Short mmCIF file of C-alpha atoms and ligand atoms in Angstrom, two decimals:
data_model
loop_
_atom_site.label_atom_id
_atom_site.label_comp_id
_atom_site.label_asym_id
_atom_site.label_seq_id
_atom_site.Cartn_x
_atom_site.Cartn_y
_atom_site.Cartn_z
CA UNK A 220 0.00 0.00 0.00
CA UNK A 221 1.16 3.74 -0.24
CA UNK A 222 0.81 5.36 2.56
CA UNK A 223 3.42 8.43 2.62
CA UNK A 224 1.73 10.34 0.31
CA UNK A 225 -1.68 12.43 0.67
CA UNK A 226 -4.74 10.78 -0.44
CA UNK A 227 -4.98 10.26 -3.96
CA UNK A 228 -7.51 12.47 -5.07
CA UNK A 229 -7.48 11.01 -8.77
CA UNK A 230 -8.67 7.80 -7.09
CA UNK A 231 -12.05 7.07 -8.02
CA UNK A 232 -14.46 3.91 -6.88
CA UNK A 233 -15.74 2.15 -9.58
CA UNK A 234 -18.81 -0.56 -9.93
CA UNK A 235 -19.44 -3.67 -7.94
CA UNK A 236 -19.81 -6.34 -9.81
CA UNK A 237 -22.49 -8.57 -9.46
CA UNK A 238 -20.38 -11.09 -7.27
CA UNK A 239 -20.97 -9.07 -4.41
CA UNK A 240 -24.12 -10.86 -4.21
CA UNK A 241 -22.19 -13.54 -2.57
CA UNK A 242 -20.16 -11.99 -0.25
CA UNK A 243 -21.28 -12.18 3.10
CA UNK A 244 -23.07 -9.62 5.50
CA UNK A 245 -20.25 -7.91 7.08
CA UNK A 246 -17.42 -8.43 4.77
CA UNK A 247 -19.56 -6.72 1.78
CA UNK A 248 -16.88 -5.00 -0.23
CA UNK A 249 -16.84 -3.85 -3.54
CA UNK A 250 -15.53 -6.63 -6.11
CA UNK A 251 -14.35 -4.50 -9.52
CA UNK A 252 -13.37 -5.97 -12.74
CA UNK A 253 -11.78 -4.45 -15.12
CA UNK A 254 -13.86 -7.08 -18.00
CA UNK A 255 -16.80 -6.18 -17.09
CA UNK A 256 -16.65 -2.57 -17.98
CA UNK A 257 -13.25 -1.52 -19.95
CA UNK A 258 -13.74 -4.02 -22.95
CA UNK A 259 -16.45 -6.05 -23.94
CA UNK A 260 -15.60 -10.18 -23.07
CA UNK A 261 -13.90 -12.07 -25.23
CA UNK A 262 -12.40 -15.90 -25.20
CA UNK A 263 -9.14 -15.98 -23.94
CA UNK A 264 -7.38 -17.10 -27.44
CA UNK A 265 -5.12 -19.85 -26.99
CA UNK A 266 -1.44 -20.03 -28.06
CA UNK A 267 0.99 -22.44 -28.74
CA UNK A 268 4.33 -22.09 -26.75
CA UNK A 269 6.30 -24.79 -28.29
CA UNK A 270 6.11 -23.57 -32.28
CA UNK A 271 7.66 -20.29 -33.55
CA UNK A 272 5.25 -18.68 -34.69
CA UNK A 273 6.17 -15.65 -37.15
CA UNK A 274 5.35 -12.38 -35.13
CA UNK A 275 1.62 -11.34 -35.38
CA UNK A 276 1.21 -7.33 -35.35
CA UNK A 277 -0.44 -8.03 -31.92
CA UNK A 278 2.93 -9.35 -30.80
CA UNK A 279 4.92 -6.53 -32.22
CA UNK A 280 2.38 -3.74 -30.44
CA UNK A 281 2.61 -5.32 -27.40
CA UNK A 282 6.68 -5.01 -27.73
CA UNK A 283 6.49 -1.59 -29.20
CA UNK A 284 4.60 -0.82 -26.03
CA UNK A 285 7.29 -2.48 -23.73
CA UNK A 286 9.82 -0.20 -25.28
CA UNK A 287 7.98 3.02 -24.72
CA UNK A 288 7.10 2.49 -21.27
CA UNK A 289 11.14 1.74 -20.65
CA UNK A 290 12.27 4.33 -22.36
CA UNK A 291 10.03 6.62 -20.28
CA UNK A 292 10.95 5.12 -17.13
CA UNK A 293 14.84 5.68 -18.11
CA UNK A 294 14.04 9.03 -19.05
CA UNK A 295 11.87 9.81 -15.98
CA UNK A 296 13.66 10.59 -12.32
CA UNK A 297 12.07 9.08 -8.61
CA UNK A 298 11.56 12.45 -8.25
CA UNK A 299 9.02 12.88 -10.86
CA UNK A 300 7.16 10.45 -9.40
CA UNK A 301 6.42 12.47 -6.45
CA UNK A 302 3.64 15.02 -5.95
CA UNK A 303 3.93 18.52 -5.81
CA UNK A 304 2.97 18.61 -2.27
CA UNK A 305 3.29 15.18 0.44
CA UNK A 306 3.54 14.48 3.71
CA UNK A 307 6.62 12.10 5.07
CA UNK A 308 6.14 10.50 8.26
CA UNK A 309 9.70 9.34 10.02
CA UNK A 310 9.57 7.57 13.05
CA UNK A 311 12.30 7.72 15.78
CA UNK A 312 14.57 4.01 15.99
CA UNK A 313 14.38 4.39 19.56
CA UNK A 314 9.92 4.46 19.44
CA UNK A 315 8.36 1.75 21.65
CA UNK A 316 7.12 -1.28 18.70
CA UNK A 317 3.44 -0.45 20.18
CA UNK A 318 3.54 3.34 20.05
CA UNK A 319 4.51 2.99 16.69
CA UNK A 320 1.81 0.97 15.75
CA UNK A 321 -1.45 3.76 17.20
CA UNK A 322 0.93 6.31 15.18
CA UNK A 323 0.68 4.27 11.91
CA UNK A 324 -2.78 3.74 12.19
CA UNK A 325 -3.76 7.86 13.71
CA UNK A 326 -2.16 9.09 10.41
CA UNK A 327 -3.81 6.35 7.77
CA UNK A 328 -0.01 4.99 7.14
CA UNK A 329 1.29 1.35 6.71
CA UNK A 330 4.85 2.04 6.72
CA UNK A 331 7.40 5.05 7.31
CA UNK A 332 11.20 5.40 7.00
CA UNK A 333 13.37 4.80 10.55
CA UNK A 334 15.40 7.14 11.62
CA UNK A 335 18.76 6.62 13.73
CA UNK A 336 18.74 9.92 16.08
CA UNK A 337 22.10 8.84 18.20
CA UNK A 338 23.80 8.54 14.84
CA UNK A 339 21.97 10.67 12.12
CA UNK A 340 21.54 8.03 9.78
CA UNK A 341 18.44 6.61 7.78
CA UNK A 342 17.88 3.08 9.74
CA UNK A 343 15.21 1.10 7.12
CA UNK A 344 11.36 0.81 6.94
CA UNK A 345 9.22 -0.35 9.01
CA UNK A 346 6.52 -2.32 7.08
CA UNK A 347 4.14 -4.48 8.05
CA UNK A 348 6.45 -7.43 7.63
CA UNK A 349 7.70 -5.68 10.92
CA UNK A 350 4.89 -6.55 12.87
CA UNK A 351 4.26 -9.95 11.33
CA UNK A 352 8.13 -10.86 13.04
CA UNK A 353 6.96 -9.53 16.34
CA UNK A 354 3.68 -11.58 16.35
CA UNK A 355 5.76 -14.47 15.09
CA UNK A 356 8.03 -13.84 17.54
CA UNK A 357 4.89 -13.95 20.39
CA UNK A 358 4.27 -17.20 18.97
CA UNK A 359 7.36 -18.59 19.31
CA UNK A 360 7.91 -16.97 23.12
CA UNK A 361 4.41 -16.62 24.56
CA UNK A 362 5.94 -16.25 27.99
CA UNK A 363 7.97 -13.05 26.60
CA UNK A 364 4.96 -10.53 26.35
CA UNK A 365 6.06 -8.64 28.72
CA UNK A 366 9.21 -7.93 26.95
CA UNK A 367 7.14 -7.90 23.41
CA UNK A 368 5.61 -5.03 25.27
CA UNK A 369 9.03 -3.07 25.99
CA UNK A 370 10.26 -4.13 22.01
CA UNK A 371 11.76 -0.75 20.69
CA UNK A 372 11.67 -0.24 16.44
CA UNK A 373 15.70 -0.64 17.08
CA UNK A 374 14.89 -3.97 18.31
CA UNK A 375 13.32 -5.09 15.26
CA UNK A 376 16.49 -6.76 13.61
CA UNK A 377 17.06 -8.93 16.90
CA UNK A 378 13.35 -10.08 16.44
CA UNK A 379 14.20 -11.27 12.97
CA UNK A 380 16.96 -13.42 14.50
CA UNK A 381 15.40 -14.37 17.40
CA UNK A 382 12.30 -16.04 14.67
CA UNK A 383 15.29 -17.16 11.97
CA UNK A 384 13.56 -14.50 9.36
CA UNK A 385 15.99 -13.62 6.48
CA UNK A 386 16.42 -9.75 6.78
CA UNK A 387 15.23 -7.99 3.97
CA UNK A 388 17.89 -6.22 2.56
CA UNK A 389 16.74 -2.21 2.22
CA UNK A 390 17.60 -0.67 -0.95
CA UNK A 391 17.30 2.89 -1.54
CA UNK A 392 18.05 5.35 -4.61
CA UNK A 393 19.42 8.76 -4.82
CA UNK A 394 16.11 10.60 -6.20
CA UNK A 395 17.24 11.88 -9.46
CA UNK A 396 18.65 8.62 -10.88
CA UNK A 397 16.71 7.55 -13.29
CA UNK A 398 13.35 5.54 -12.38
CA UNK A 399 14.15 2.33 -14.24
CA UNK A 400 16.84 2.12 -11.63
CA UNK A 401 14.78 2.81 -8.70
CA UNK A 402 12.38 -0.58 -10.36
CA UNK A 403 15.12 -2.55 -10.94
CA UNK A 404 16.81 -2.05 -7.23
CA UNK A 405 13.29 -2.38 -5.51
CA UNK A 406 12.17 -5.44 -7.83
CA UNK A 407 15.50 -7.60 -7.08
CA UNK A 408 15.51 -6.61 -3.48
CA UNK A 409 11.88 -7.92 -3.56
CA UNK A 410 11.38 -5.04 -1.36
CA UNK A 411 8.04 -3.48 -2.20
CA UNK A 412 8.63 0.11 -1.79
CA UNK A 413 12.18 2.14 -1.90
CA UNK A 414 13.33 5.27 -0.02
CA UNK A 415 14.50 7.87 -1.50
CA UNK A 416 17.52 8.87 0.30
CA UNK A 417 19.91 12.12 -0.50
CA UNK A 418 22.64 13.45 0.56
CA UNK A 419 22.52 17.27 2.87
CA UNK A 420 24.59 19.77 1.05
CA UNK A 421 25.18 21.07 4.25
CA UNK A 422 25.67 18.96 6.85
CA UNK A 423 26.75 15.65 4.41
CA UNK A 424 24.30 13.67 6.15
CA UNK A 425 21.98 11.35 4.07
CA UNK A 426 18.22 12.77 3.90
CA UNK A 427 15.32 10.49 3.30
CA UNK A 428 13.02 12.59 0.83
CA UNK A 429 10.18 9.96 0.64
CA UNK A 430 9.52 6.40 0.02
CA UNK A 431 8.00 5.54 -3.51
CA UNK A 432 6.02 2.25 -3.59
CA UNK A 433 5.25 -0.44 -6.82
CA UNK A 434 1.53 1.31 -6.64
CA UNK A 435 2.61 5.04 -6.71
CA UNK A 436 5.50 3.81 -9.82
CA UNK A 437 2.87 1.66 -11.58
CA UNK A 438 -0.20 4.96 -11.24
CA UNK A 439 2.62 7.00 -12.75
CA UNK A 440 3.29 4.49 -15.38
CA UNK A 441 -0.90 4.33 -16.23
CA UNK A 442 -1.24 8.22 -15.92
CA UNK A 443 1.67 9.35 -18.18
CA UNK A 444 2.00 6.66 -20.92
CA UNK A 445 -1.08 6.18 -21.96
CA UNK A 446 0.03 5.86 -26.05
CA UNK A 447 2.10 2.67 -24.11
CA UNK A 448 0.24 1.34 -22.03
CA UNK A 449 -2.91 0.92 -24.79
CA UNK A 450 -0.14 -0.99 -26.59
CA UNK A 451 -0.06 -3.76 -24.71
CA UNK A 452 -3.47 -6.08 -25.94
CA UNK A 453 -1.95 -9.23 -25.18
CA UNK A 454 -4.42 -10.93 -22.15
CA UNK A 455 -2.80 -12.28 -19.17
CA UNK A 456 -3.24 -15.27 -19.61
CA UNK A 457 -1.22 -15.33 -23.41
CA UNK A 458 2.00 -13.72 -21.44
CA UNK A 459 1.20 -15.93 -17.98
CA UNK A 460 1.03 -13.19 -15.89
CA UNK A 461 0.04 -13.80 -12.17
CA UNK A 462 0.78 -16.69 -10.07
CA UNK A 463 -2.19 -19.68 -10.70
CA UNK A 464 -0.60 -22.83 -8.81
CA UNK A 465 -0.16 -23.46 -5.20
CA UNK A 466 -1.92 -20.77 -4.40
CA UNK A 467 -2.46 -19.93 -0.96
CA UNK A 468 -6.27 -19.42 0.10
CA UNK A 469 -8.17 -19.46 3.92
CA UNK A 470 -11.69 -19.24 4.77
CA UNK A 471 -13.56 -16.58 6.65
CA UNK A 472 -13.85 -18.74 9.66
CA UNK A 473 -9.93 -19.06 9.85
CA UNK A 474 -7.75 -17.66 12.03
CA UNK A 475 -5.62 -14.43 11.74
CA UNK A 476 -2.64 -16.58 12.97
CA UNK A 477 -3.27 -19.50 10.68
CA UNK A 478 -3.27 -16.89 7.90
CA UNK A 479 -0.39 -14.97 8.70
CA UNK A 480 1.14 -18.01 8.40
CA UNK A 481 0.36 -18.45 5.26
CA UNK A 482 1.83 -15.30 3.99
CA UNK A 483 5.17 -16.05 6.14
CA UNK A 484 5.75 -19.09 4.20
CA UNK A 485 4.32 -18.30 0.99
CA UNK A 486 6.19 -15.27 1.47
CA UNK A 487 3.30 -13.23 0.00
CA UNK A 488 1.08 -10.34 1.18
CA UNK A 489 -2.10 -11.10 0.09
CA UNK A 490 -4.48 -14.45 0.47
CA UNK A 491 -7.87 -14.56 -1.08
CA UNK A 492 -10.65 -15.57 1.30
CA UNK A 493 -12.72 -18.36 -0.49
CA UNK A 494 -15.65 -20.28 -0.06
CA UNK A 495 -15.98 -24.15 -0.15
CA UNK A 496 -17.14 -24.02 -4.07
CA UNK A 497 -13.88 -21.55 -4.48
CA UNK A 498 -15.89 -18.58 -5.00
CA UNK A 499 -13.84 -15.42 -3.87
CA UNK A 500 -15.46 -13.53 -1.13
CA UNK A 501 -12.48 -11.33 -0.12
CA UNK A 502 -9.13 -10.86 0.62
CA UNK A 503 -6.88 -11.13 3.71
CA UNK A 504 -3.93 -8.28 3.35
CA UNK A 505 -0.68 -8.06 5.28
CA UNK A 506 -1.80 -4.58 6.27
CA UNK A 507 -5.13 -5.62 7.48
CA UNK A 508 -3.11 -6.98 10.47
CA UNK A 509 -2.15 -3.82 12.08
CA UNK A 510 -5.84 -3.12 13.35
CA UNK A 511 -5.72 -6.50 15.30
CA UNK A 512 -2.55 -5.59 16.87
CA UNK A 513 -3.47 -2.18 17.87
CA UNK A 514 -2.69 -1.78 21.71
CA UNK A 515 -1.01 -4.97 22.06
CA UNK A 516 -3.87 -7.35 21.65
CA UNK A 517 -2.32 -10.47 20.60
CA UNK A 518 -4.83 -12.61 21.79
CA UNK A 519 -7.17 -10.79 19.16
CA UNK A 520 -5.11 -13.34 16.38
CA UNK A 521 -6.79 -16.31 17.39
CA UNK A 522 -10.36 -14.37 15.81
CA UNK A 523 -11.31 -15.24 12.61
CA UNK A 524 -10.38 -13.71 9.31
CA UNK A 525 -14.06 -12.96 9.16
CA UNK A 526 -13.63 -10.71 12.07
CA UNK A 527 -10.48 -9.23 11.73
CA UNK A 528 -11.55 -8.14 8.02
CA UNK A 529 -14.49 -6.13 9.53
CA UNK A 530 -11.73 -3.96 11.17
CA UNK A 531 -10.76 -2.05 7.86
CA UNK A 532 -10.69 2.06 7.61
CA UNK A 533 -13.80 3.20 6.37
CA UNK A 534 -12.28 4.62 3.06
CA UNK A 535 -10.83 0.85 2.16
CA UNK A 536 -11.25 0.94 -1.47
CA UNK A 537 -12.50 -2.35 -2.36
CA UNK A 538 -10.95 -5.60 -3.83
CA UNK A 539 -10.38 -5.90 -7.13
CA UNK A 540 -10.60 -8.60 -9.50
CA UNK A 541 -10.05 -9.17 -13.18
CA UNK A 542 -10.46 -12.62 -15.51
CA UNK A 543 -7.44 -14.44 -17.82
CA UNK A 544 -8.66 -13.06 -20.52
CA UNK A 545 -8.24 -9.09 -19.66
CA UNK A 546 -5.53 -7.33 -21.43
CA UNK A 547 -3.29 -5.79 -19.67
CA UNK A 548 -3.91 -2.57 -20.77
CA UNK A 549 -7.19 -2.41 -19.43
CA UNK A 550 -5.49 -3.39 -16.47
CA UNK A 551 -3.19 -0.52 -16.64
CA UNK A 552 -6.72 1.56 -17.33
CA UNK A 553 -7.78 -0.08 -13.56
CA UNK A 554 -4.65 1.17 -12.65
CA UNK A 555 -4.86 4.56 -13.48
CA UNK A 556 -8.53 5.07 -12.36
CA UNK A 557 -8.41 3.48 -9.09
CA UNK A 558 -6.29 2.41 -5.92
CA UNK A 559 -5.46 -1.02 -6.64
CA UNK A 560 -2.64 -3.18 -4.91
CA UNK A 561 -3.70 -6.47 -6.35
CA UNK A 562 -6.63 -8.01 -8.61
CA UNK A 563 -7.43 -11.66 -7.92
CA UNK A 564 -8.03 -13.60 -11.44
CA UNK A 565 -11.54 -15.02 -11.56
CA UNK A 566 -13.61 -17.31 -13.89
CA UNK A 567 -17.33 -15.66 -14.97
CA UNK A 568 -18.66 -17.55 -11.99
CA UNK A 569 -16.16 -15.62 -9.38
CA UNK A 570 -14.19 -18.82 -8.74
CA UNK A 571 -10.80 -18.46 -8.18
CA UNK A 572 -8.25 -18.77 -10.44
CA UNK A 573 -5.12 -16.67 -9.49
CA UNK A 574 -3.69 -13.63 -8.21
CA UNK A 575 -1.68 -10.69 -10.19
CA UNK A 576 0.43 -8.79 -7.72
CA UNK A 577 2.10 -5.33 -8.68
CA UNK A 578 5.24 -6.83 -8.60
CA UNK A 579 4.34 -9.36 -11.30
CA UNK A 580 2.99 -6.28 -13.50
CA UNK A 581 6.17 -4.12 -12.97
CA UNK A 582 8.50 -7.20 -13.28
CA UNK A 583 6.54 -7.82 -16.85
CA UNK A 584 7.01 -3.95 -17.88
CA UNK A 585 11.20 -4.06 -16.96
CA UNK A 586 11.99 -7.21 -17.73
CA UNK A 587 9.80 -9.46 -19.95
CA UNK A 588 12.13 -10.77 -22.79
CA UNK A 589 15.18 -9.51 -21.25
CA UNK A 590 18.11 -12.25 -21.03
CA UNK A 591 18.65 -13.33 -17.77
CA UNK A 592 17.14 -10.56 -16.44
CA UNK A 593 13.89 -11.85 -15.70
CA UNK A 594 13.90 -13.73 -12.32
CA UNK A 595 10.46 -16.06 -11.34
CA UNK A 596 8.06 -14.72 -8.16
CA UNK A 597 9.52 -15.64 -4.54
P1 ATP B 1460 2.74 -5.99 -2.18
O1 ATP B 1460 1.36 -6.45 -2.56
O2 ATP B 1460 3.05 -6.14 -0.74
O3 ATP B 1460 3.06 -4.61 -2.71
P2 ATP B 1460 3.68 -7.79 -4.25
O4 ATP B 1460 3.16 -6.89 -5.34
O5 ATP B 1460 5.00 -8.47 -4.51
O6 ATP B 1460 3.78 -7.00 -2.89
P3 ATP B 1460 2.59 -10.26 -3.19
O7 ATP B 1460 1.17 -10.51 -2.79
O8 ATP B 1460 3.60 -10.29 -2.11
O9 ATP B 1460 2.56 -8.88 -3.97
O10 ATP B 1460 2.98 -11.30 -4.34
C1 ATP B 1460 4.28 -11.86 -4.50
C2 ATP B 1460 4.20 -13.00 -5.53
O11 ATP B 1460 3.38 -14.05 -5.01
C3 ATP B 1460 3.57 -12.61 -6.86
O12 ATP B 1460 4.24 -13.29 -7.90
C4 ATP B 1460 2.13 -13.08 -6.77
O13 ATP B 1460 1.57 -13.45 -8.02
C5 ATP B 1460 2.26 -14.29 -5.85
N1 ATP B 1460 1.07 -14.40 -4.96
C6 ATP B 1460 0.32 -13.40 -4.47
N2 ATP B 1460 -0.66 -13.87 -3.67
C7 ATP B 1460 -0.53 -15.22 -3.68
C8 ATP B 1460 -1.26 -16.30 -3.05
N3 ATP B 1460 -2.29 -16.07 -2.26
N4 ATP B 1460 -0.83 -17.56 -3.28
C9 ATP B 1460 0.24 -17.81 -4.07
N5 ATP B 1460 0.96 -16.85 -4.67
C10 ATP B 1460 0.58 -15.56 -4.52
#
């Protein structure tokens, strides 16, 4: 999510579809899809990946497309990304874990930079990842609440090797390097979001400017390159994008724990809420953990998914879905019209059949057909 930046005011909140019908009192959230209003349906076409086939002009639009929207992200600085006006929220290394938590949530945030005030130095983000470690780590040591309780942001890497979590390496950019750069750094990190970190003239300290996240990079993309992006007609399911095996899934009567272990081994922030006929009622988010954590109620974990999900801001924006056979320029026309973070890939019937993460988009747009350059999903 992107959460450093003033509301997006471009954002707007399109149709339910009519699968709503099935979602449940209490978890009744919009469900959007980008095939039922941006083109009218057609049958995913089938290809053959083991012939050559000579290059059909669809093929050689969607490349032409590819190129633009590199060359404008080579041309195009992380600072161009950022609005004229924005808000950056730093918190202090040496915060109390919990404190930080009320301020993330009082200021409609899911992550901020760190900042190291003993030795002036940018010390990492704290993401929601963060607080998955600590609950993992209250798992692990239930007798340790107490201490959970006294768990300082500073703290955070001993949590990681107190639960055996590989550390997520943080990445940033200098802001006026070129925004390919920024992609590329943030994509093979698999960090989700990058800081922006520059150096004071003055005092030759580094200076985080702002953090710049896969959305706020991919609504850029879908505002400014329009002539691209309506290059790109091939449907998702003729370039495989998405993940549609092993996929991860709960039910609303799981629990928060259960699913948060999921996304700790899956090593994904998302799982789709199903049904028993597969039918997608929701989704479970990494961020929608930080209401259930709020004041230091652990315990709250063991509630359902069901619960926890009716716990969302009031201005959540929906889920959003989209079928195999969308292009993905209409999904880059989702993109630009609304505040999406993921669409879940449905049949006509709502059943589930994959999910298509912002990182598998942006990977696609930097890398697709570049040797050795293209690396699979974690
Ligand atoms: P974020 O949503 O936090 O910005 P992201 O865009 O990388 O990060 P993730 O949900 O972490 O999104 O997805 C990482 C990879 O895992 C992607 O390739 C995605 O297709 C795949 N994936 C996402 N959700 C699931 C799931 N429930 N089961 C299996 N794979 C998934």
């Amino acid at each position: 999510m992107d959460e450093v930046e003033p509301k997006d005011g471009a954002d707007s909140r399109l149709p339910a579809s009519n699968a709503a019908a099935n979602i449940r009192p209490g978890h009744a959230l919009p469900f959007v899809a980008p095939s039922s209003y941006l083109r009218p349906k057609t049958k995913p076409r089938t290809i053959s990946m083991s012939e050559p086939t000579p290059m059909s002009p669809i093929d050689e639009e969607q490349i032409q497309g590819l190129k633009g929207l590199r060359d404008f992200l080579k041309k195009r600085t992380s600072y161009d990304v950022l609005p004229l006006s924005f808000r950056l929220i730093v918190l202090d290394n040496d915060l109390l874990i919990k404190k930080s938590l009320n301020i993330l949530i009082q200021n409609g945030i899911v992550s901020a930079p760190l900042w190291d005030s003993q030795n002036s130095r940018f010390a990492g983000l704290l993401t929601s990842t963060d607080y998955i470690n600590v609950i993992q780590y209250y798992c692990q040591f239930p007798n340790e609440l107490d201490n959970v309780e006294k768990f300082r942001l500073s703290n955070l890497r001993e949590i990681e090797k107190a639960i055996g979590v590989h550390t997520i390496e943080t990445v940033s950019v200098h802001p006026s390097r070129p925004l390919f750069e920024a992609c590329s750094r943030m994509l093979k990190s698999r960090a989700r979001r990058i800081p922006l970190v520059d150096i004071d003239d003055e005092t030759g300290r580094e200076t985080v400017v702002s953090v710049i996240t896969q959305y706020r990079i991919l609504k850029f993309i879908a505002v400014n390159t329009e002539q691209h992006t309506s290059l790109l007609k091939k449907t998702i399911q003729e370039i495989r994008l998405g993940t549609y095996k092993n996929l991860a899934t709960c039910k609303m009567t799981d629990s928060v724990l259960d699913v948060i272990n999921l996304m700790v081994v899956h090593n994904i922030s998302a799982v789709p809420v199903i049904d028993k006929n597969n039918t997608v009622l929701n989704v479970f988010e990494a961020v929608d953990v930080i209401p259930c954590i709020k004041g230091g109620a652990y315990d709250e974990l063991k509630s359902t998914v069901g619960e926890a999900l009716t716990k969302r801001p009031e201005d959540f924006q929906g889920i959003y879905t989209c079928t195999e056979g969308d292009r993905l320029e209409s999904i880059f026309q989702t993109i630009r019209q609304s505040r999406v973070h993921r669409l879940v890939v449905v049949d006509d019937d709502h059943k589930l059949r994959g999910m298509l993460s912002l990182s598998d988009i942006l990977k696609y747009v930097l890398f697709h057909g570049e040797e050795g350059d293209y690396f699979p999903p974690s």
